[in-house]
Coordinates of C-alpha atoms (C1' of nucleotides) in Angstrom, one line a residue:
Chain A
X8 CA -0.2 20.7 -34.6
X9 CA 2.9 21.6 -32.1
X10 CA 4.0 24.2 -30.6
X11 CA 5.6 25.9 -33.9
X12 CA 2.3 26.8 -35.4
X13 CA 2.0 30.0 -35.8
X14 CA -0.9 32.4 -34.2
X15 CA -3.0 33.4 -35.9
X16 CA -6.3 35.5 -35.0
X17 CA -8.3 37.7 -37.2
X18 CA -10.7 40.6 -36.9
X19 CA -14.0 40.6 -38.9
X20 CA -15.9 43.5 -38.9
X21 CA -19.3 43.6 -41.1
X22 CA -19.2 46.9 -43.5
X23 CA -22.6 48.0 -41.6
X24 CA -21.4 51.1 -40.2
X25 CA -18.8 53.1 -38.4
X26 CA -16.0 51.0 -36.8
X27 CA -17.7 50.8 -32.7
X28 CA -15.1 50.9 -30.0
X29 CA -16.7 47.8 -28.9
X30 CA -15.3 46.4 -32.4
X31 CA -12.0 48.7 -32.0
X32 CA -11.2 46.7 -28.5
X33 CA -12.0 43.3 -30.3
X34 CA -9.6 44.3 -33.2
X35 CA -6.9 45.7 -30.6
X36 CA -6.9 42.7 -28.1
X37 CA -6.7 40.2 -31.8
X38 CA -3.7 42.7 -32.5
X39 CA -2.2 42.7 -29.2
X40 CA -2.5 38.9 -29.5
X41 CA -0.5 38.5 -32.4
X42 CA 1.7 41.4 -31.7
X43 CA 2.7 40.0 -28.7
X44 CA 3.2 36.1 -29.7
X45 CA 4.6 37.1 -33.1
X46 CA 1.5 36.0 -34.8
X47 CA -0.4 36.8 -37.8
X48 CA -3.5 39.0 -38.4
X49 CA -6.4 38.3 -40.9
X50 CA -8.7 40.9 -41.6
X51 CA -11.9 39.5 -43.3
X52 CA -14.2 41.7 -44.0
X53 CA -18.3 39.8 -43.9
X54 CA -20.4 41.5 -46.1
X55 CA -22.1 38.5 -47.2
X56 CA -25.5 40.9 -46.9
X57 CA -25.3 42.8 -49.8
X58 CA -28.1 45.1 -48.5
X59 CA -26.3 46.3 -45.7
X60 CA -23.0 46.2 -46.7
X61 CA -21.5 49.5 -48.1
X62 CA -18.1 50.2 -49.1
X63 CA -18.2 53.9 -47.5
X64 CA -18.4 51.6 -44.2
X65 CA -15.7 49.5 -45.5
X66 CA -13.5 52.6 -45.8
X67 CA -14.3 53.7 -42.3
X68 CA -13.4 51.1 -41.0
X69 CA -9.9 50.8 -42.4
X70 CA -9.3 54.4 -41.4
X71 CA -10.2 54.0 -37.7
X72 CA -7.8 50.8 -37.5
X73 CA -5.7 53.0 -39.4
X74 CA -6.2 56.1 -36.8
X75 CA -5.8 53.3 -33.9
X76 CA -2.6 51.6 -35.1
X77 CA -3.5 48.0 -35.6
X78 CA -2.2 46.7 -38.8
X79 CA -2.9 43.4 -40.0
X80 CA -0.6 40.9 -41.8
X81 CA -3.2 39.2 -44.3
X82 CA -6.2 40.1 -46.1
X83 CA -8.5 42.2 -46.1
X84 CA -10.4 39.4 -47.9
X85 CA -13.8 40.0 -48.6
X86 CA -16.4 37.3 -48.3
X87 CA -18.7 38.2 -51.1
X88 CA -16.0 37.3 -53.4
X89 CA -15.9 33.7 -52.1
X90 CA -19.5 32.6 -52.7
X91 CA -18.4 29.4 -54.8
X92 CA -16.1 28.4 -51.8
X93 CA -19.1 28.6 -49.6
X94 CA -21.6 27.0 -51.7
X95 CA -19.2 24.2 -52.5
X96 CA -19.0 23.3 -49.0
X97 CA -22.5 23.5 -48.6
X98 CA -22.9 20.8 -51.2
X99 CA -21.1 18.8 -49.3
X100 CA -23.0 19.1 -46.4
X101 CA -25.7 18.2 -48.3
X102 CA -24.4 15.6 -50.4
X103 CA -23.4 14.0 -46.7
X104 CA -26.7 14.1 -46.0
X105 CA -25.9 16.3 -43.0
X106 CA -28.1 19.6 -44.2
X107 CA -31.1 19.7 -46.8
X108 CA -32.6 22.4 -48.8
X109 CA -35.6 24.5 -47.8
X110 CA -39.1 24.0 -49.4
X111 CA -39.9 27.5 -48.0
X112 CA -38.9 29.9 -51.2
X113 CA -38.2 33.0 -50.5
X114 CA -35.4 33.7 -52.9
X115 CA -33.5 32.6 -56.3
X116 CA -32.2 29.7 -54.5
X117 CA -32.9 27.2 -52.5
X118 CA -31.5 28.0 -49.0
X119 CA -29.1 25.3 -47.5
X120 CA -29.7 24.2 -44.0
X121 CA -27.7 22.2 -41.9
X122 CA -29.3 19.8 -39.8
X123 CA -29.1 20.0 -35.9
X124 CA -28.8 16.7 -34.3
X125 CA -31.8 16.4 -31.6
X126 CA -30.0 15.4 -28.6
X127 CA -26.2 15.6 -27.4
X128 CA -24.4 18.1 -25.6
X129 CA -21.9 20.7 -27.6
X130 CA -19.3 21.6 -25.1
X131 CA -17.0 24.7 -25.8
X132 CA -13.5 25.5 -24.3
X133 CA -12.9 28.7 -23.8
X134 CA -10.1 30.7 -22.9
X135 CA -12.0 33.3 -20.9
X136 CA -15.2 31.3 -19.4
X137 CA -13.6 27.9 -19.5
X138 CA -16.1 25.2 -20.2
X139 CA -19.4 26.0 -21.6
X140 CA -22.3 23.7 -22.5
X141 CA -24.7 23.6 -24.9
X142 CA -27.6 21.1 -25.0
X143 CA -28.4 20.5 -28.9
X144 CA -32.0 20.3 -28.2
X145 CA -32.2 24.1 -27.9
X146 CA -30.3 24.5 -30.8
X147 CA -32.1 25.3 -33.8
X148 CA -31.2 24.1 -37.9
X149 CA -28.5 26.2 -39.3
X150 CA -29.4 28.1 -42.1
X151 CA -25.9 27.7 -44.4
X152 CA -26.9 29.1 -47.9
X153 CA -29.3 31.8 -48.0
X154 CA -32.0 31.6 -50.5
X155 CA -30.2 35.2 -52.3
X156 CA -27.1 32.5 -52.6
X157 CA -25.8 34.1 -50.6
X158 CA -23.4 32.1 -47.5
X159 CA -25.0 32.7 -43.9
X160 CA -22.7 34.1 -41.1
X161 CA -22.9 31.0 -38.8
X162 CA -21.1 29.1 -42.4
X163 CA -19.0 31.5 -43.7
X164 CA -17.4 32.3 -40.3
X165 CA -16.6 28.4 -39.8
X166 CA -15.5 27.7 -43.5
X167 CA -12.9 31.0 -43.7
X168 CA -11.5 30.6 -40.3
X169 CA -10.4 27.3 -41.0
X170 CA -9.4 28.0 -44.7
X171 CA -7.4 31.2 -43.4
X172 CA -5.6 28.6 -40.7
X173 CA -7.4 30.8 -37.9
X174 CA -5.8 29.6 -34.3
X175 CA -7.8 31.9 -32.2
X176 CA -10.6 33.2 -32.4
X177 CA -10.8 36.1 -30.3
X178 CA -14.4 38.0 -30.7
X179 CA -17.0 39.7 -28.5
X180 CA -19.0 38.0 -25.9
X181 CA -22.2 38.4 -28.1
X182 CA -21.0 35.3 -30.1
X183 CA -20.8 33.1 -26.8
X184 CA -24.3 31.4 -28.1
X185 CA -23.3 31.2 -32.0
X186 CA -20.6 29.1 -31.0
X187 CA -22.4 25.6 -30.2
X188 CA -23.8 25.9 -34.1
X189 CA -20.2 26.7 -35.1
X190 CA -18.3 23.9 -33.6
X191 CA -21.4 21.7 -34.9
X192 CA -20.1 23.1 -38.3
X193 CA -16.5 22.6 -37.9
X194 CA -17.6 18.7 -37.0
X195 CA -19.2 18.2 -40.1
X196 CA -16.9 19.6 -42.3
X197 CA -14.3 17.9 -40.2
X198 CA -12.5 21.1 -39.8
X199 CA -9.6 21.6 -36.8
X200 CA -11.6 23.8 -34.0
X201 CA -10.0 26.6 -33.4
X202 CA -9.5 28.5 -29.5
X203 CA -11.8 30.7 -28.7
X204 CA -11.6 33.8 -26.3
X205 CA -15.1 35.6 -25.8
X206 CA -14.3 39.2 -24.4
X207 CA -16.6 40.1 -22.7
X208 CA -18.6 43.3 -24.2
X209 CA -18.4 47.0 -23.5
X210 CA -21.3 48.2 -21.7
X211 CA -22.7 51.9 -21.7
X212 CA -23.4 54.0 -18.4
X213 CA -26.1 51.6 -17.2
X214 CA -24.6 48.5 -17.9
X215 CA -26.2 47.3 -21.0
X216 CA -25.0 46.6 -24.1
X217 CA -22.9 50.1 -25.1
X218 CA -25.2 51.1 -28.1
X219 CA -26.0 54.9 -29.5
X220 CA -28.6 55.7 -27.6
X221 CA -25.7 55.9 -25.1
X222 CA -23.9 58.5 -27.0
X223 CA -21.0 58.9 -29.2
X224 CA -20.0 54.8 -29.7
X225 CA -17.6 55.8 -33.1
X226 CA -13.9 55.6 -32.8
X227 CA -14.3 58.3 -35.2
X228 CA -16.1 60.9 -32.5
X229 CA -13.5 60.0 -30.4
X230 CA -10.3 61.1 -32.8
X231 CA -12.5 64.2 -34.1
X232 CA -13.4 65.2 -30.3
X233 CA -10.1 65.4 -30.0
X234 CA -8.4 62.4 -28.2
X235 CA -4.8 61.2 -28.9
X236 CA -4.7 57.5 -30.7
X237 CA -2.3 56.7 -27.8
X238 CA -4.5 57.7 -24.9
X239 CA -7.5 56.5 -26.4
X240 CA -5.6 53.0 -27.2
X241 CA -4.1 52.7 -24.0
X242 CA -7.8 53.3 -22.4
X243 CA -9.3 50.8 -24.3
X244 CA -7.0 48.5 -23.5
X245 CA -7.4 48.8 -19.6
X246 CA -11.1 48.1 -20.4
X247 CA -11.9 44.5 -19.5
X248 CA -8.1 43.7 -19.1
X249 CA -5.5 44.5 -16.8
X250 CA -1.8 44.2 -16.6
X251 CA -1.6 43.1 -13.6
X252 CA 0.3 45.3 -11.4
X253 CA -0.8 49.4 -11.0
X254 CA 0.3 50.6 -14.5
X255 CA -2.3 52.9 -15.8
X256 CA -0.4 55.1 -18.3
X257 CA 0.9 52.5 -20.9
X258 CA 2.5 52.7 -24.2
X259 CA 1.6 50.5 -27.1
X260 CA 5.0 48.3 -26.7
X261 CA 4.2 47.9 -23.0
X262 CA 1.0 46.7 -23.4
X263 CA 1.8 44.2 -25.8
X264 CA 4.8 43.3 -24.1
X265 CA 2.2 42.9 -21.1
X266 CA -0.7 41.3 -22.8
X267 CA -2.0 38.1 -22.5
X268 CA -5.5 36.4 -23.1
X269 CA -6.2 35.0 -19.7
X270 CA -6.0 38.0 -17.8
X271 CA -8.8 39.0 -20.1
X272 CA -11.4 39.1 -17.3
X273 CA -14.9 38.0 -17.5
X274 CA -17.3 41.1 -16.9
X275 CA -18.6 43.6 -18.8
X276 CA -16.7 46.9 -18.7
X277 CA -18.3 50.3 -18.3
X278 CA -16.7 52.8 -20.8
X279 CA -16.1 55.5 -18.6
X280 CA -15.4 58.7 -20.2
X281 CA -13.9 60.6 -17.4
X282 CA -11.1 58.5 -17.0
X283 CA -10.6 58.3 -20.9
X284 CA -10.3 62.0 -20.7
X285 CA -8.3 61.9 -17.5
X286 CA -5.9 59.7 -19.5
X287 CA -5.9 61.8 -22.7
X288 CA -5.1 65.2 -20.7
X289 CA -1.8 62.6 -19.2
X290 CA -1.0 62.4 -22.2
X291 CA -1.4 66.0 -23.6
X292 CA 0.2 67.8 -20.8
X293 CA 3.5 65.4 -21.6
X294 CA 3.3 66.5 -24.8
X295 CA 5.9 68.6 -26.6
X296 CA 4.5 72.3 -27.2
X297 CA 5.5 72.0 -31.3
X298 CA 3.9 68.4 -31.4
X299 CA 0.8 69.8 -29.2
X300 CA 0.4 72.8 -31.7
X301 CA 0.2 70.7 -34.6
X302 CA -2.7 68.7 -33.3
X303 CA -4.7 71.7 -32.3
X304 CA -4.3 73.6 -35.6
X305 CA -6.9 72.3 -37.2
X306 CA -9.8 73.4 -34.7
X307 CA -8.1 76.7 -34.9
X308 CA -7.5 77.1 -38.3
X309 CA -10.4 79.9 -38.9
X310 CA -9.1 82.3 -36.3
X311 CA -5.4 81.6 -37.5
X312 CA -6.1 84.2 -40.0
X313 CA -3.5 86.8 -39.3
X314 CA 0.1 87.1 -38.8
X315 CA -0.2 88.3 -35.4
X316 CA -2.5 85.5 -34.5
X317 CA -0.2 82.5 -36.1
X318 CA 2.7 84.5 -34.3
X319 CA 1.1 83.9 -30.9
X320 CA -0.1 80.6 -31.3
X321 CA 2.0 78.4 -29.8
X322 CA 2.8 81.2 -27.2
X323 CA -0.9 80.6 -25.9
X324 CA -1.1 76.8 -26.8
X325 CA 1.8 76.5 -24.3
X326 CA -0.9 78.9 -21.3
X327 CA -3.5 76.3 -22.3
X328 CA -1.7 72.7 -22.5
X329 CA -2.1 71.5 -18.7
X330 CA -5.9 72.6 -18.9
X331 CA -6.7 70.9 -21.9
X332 CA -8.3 67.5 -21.4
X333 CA -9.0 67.1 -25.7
X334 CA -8.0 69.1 -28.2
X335 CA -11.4 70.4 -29.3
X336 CA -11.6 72.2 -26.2
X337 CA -8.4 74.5 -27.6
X338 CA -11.4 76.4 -29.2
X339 CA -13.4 77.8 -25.8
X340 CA -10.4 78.1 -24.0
X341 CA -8.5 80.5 -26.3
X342 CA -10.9 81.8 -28.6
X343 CA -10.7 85.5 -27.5
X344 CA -6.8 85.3 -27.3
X345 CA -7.2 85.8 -31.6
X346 CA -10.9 86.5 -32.0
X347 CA -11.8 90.3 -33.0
X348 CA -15.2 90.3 -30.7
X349 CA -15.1 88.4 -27.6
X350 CA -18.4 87.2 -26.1
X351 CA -19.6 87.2 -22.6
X352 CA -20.5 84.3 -19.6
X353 CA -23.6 85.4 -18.5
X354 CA -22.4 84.1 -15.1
X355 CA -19.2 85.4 -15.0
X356 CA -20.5 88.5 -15.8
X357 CA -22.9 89.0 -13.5
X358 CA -20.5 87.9 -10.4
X359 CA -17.8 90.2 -11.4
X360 CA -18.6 93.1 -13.9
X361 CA -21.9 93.7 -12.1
X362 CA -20.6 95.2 -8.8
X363 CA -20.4 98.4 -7.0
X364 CA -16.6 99.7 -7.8
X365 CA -16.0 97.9 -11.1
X366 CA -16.0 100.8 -13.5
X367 CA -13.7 102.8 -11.6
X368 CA -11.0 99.9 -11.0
X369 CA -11.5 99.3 -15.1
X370 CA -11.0 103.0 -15.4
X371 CA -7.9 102.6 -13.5
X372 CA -6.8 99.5 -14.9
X373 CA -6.9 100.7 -18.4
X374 CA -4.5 103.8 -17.6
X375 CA -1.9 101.2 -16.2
X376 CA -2.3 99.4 -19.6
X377 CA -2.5 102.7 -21.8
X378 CA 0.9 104.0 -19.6
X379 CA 2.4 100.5 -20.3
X380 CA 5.8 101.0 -22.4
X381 CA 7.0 97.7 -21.7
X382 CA 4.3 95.3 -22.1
X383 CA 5.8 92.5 -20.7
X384 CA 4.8 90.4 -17.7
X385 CA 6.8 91.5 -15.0
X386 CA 6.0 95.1 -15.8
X387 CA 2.4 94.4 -15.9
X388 CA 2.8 92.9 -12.8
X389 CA 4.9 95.3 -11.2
X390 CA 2.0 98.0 -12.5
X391 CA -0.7 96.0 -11.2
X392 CA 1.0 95.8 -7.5
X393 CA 1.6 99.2 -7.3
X394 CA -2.2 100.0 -8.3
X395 CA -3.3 97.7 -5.9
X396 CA -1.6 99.2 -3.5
X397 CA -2.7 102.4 -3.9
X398 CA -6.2 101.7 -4.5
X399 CA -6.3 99.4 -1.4
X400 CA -8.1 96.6 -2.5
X401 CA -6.9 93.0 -2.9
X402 CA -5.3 91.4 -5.9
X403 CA -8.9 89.6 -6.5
X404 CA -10.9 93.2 -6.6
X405 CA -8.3 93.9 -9.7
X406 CA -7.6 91.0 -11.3
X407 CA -11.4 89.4 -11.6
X408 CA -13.0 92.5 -13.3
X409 CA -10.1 92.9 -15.9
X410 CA -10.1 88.8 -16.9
X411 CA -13.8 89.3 -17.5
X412 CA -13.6 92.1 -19.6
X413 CA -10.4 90.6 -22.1
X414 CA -12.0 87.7 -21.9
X415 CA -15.5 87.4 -21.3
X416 CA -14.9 84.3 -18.7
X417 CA -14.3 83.4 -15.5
X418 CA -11.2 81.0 -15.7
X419 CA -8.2 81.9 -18.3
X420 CA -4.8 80.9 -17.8
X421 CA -2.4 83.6 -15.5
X422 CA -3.7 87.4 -16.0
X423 CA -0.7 88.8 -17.2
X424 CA 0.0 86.1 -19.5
X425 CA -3.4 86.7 -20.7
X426 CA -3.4 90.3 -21.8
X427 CA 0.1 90.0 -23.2
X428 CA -1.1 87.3 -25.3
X429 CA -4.3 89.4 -26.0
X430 CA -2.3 92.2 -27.1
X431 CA -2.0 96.0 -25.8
X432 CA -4.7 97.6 -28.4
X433 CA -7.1 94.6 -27.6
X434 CA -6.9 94.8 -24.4
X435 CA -7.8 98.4 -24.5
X436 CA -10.4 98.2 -26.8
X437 CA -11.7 95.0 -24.5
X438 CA -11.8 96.9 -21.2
X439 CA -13.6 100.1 -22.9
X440 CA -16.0 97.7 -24.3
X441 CA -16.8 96.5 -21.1
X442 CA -17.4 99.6 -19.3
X443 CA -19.6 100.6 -21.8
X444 CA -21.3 97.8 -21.8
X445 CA -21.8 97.6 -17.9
X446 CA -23.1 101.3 -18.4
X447 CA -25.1 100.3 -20.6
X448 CA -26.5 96.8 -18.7
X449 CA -26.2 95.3 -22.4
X450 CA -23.4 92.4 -23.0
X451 CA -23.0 90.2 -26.4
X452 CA -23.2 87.2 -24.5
X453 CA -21.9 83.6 -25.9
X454 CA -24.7 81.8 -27.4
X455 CA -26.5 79.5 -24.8
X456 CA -25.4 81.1 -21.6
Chain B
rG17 C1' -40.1 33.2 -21.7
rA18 C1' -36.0 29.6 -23.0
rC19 C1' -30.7 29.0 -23.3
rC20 C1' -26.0 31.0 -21.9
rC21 C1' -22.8 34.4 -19.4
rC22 C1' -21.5 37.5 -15.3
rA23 C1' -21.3 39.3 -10.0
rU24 C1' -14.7 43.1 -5.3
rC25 C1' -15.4 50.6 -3.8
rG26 C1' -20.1 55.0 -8.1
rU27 C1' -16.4 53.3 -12.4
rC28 C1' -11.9 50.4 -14.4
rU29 C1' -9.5 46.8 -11.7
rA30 C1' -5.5 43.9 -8.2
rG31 C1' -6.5 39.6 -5.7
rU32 C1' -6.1 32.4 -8.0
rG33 C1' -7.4 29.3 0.4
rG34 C1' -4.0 32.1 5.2
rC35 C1' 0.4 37.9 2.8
rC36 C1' -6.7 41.3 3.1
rU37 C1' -8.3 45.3 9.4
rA38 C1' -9.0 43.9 0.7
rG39 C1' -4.3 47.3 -2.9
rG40 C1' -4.1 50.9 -7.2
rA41 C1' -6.4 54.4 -10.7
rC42 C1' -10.7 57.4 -12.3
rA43 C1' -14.7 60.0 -10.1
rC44 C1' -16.4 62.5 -5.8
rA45 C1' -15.5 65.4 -1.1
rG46 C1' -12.2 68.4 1.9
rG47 C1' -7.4 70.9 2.4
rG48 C1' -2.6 73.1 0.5
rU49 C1' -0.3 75.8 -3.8
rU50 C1' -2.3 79.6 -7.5
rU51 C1' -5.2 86.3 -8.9
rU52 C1' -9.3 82.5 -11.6
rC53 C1' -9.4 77.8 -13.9
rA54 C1' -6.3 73.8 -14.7
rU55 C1' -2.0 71.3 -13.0
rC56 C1' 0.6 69.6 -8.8
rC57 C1' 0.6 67.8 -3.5
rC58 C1' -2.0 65.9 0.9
rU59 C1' -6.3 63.8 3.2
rG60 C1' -10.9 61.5 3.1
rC61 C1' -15.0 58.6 1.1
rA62 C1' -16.1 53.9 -0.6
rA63 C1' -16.5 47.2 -2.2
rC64 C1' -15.8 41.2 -1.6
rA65 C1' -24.6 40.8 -3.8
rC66 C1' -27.2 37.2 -0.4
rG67 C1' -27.7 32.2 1.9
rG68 C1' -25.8 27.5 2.5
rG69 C1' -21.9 24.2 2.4
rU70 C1' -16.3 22.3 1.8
rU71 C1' -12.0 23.5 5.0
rC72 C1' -8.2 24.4 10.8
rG73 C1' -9.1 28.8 7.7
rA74 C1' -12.7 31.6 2.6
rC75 C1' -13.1 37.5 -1.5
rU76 C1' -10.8 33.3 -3.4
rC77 C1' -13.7 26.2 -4.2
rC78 C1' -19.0 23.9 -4.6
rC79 C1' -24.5 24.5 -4.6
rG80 C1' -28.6 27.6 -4.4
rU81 C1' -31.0 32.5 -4.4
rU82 C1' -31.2 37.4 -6.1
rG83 C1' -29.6 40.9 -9.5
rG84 C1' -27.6 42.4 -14.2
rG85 C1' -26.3 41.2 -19.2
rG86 C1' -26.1 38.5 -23.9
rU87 C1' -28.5 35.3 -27.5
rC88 C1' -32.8 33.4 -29.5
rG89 C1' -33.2 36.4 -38.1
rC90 C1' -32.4 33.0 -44.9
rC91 C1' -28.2 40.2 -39.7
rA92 C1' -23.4 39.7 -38.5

RNA sequence: GACCCCAUCGUCUAGUGGCCUAGGACACAGGGUUUUCAUCCCUGCAACACGGGUUCGACUCCCGUUGGGGUCGCCA
């Protein structure tokens, strides 16, 4: 009407499944939208097919926008609650003699189609591809009413985002060829046409359609692997749109304050995991220790068990935080600091337990720790030099062999950190353990390797 | 197959006719720091799909070709 109207977009999932991150980016770039022109958000839910419409999807959704931060301001309204508002604009259709009812039964009902006019073009503006064309002659009858009585999507999309005062309609590429039938709708019913913004869709590895045979496509994996709502926000939001300078690293106020439809660009994006996990371990090593502890807990919970252990934790969260790229991987990289039994890399192993020399530098090694008062670091260290020194071998020789044996891998965080953390008696145990078990030839290797 | 969309480094992108011998980031490679890994720092690699126009001048505009994708349900 004038410039005062008020924006107003909305997200409209199908309860069909888990909330897609293809459907999470559409959902963020309607929030950002509003967010950032001090509009309003609709969230309509379309489970107009009762057969694949549960409400455990429903809830799934809600909790990944949740998880993700985007709010909305109306709704959510449900669309198999507004049958009659459908069906009464279907009548009219019909009683306009713009749609007529099938003769094929397949249903309760007759189904409602609208009729397609034979020739004519349907042109459609759109904020991200401009001008696109139509011809009506490819364009099939619309099926409005289903014969379940049920309202098809093409209808119920067209009759509640101009009931619901849509402005935008901001939705994935996919759509691009429902929209001819749509604005053929909205001209029958004599609705205002909304703007439309097609975002182009997220594509997998090989540049189709991102879909599950690609992998993990659930917001959900995504917060239970481990990823920070922040990170995995701010990556989404560099996927298929840019700010428009070299800002990579983004909070949520900056990219709204940034955001803007037409520098939506018009390809498909490649999700790229590496650089969502590059991001997320940003984002994690400018974390506060405390904060960083309390979103690792919970993959650590089971080998939290004793006082010791809970009394070290954030001590080793802090060795681990500039390695960690997700949280779930707090569990392989400092299982054995609390874990009773440690298992063994087959690979690390073999390159450093396995060698001429080894037993007697671990025989060595373990006096040091044994004659260790003051466990601390710097003593450690200090001990360590001197036995280097006297053995004549280089700080490699020493060290390798002993961060094997405490902790049955190749890369831990500094030595001496490490076996303070582990503990004196553990490390003891650990290294007589491994000597016996390189006399032996036999290791409890980790599962897999 | 028909219709539609798209096309800058491997990936995400900047670029809206001269500022481009095309910039940044991820990835990758090499080097430095480190006892290992990671971090951090440095260096390198690497792109305007192709062919025609338009123009004094095209990555930027137009046309075509090729390639990729999407849609063709009484699913959404």
């Amino acid at each position: 009407m004038n410039d005062t109207t008020i924006v107003k977009a909305r997200f409209a999932p199908a309860p069909t499944g888990y909330l897609h991150v293809g459907g999470a980016r559409t959902a963020l770039f309607n929030w950002l939208y509003v967010r950032r022109n001090k509009g309003k958000l609709v969230l309509r839910i379309e489970d107009t097919d009762a057969v694949r419409s549960t409400e455990e999807s429903t809830k799934a959704i809600f909790e990944s926008l949740k998880w993700l931060g985007i709010d909305w301001d109306e709704g959510p309204f449900f669309q198999s609650g507004r049958k009659e508002i459908y069906r009464k604009h279907a009548e009219d259709l019909l009683a306009k003699g713009l749609a007529y009812e099938s003769d094929e039964v397949k249903g309760n009902h007759k189904a409602i189609i609208f009729k397609v006019p034979e020739s004519g073009k349907v042109a459609i503006q759109d904020i991200i591809h401009d001008k696109v064309e139509f011809d009506c002659s490819f364009i099939k009858d619309i099926v409005l009413m289903k014969s379940d009585g049920t309202a098809a999507y093409n209808f119920a999309c067209v009759v509640d985002d101009c009931l619901m005062g849509i402005t935008h309609v901001i939705r994935g590429d996919d759509h691009l060829s429902n929209t001819p039938k749509q604005l053929l709708l909205y001209k029958a019913l004599g609705f205002k046409v909304p703007q439309f913004a097609h975002v182009p869709l997220i594509l997998g590895p090989d540049a189709s359609r991102l879909s599950k045979r690609h992998g993990a496509t659930s917001v959900e994996h995504y917060r239970k692997e481990g990823y920070l709502d922040k990170a995995f926000v701010n990556f989404l939001s560099l996927l298929g749109w840019a700010p428009g300078d070299d800002r990579e690293k983004m909070s949520i106020d900056e990219i709204i304050e940034a955001f803007s439809l037409d520098r939506i660009g018009k390809k498909g994006a490649i999700f790229d995991l590496k650089k969502l996990q590059w991001l997320n371990g940003v984002y994690i090593r400018e974390m506060d220790v405390k904060e960083l502890c309390s979103y690792c807990r919970g993959y650590l919970e089971s080998l939290l068990d004793t006082e010791e252990n809970k009394q070290k934790y954030e001590f080793v969260i802090a060795l681990v935080q500039e390695r960690l790229k997700t949280f779930a991987e707090v569990v392989p990289l400092t299982k054995f600091f609390f874990a009773k039994e440690i298992k063994y890399g087959r690979k690390a192993v073999k390159k450093y337990l396995l060698k001429d020399g080894v037993l007697d530098v671990l025989d060595k090694v373990l006096s040091v720790i044994e004659d260790a008062d003051d466990f601390s670091i710097e003593n450690l260290e200090k001990a360590f030099v001197a036995l280097k020194e006297s053995l004549n071998v280089s700080n490699a020789k020493l060290i390798h062999p002993v961060r094997v044996s405490i902790t049955g891998i190749a890369a831990s965080p500094p030595i001496f950190e490490t076996i303070v953390a582990v503990g004196k008696d553990a490390c003891i145990k650990r290294i007589k353990d491994a000597m016996s078990f390189i006399k032996s030839g036999e290791f409890p290797y980790e599962l897999g390797e």
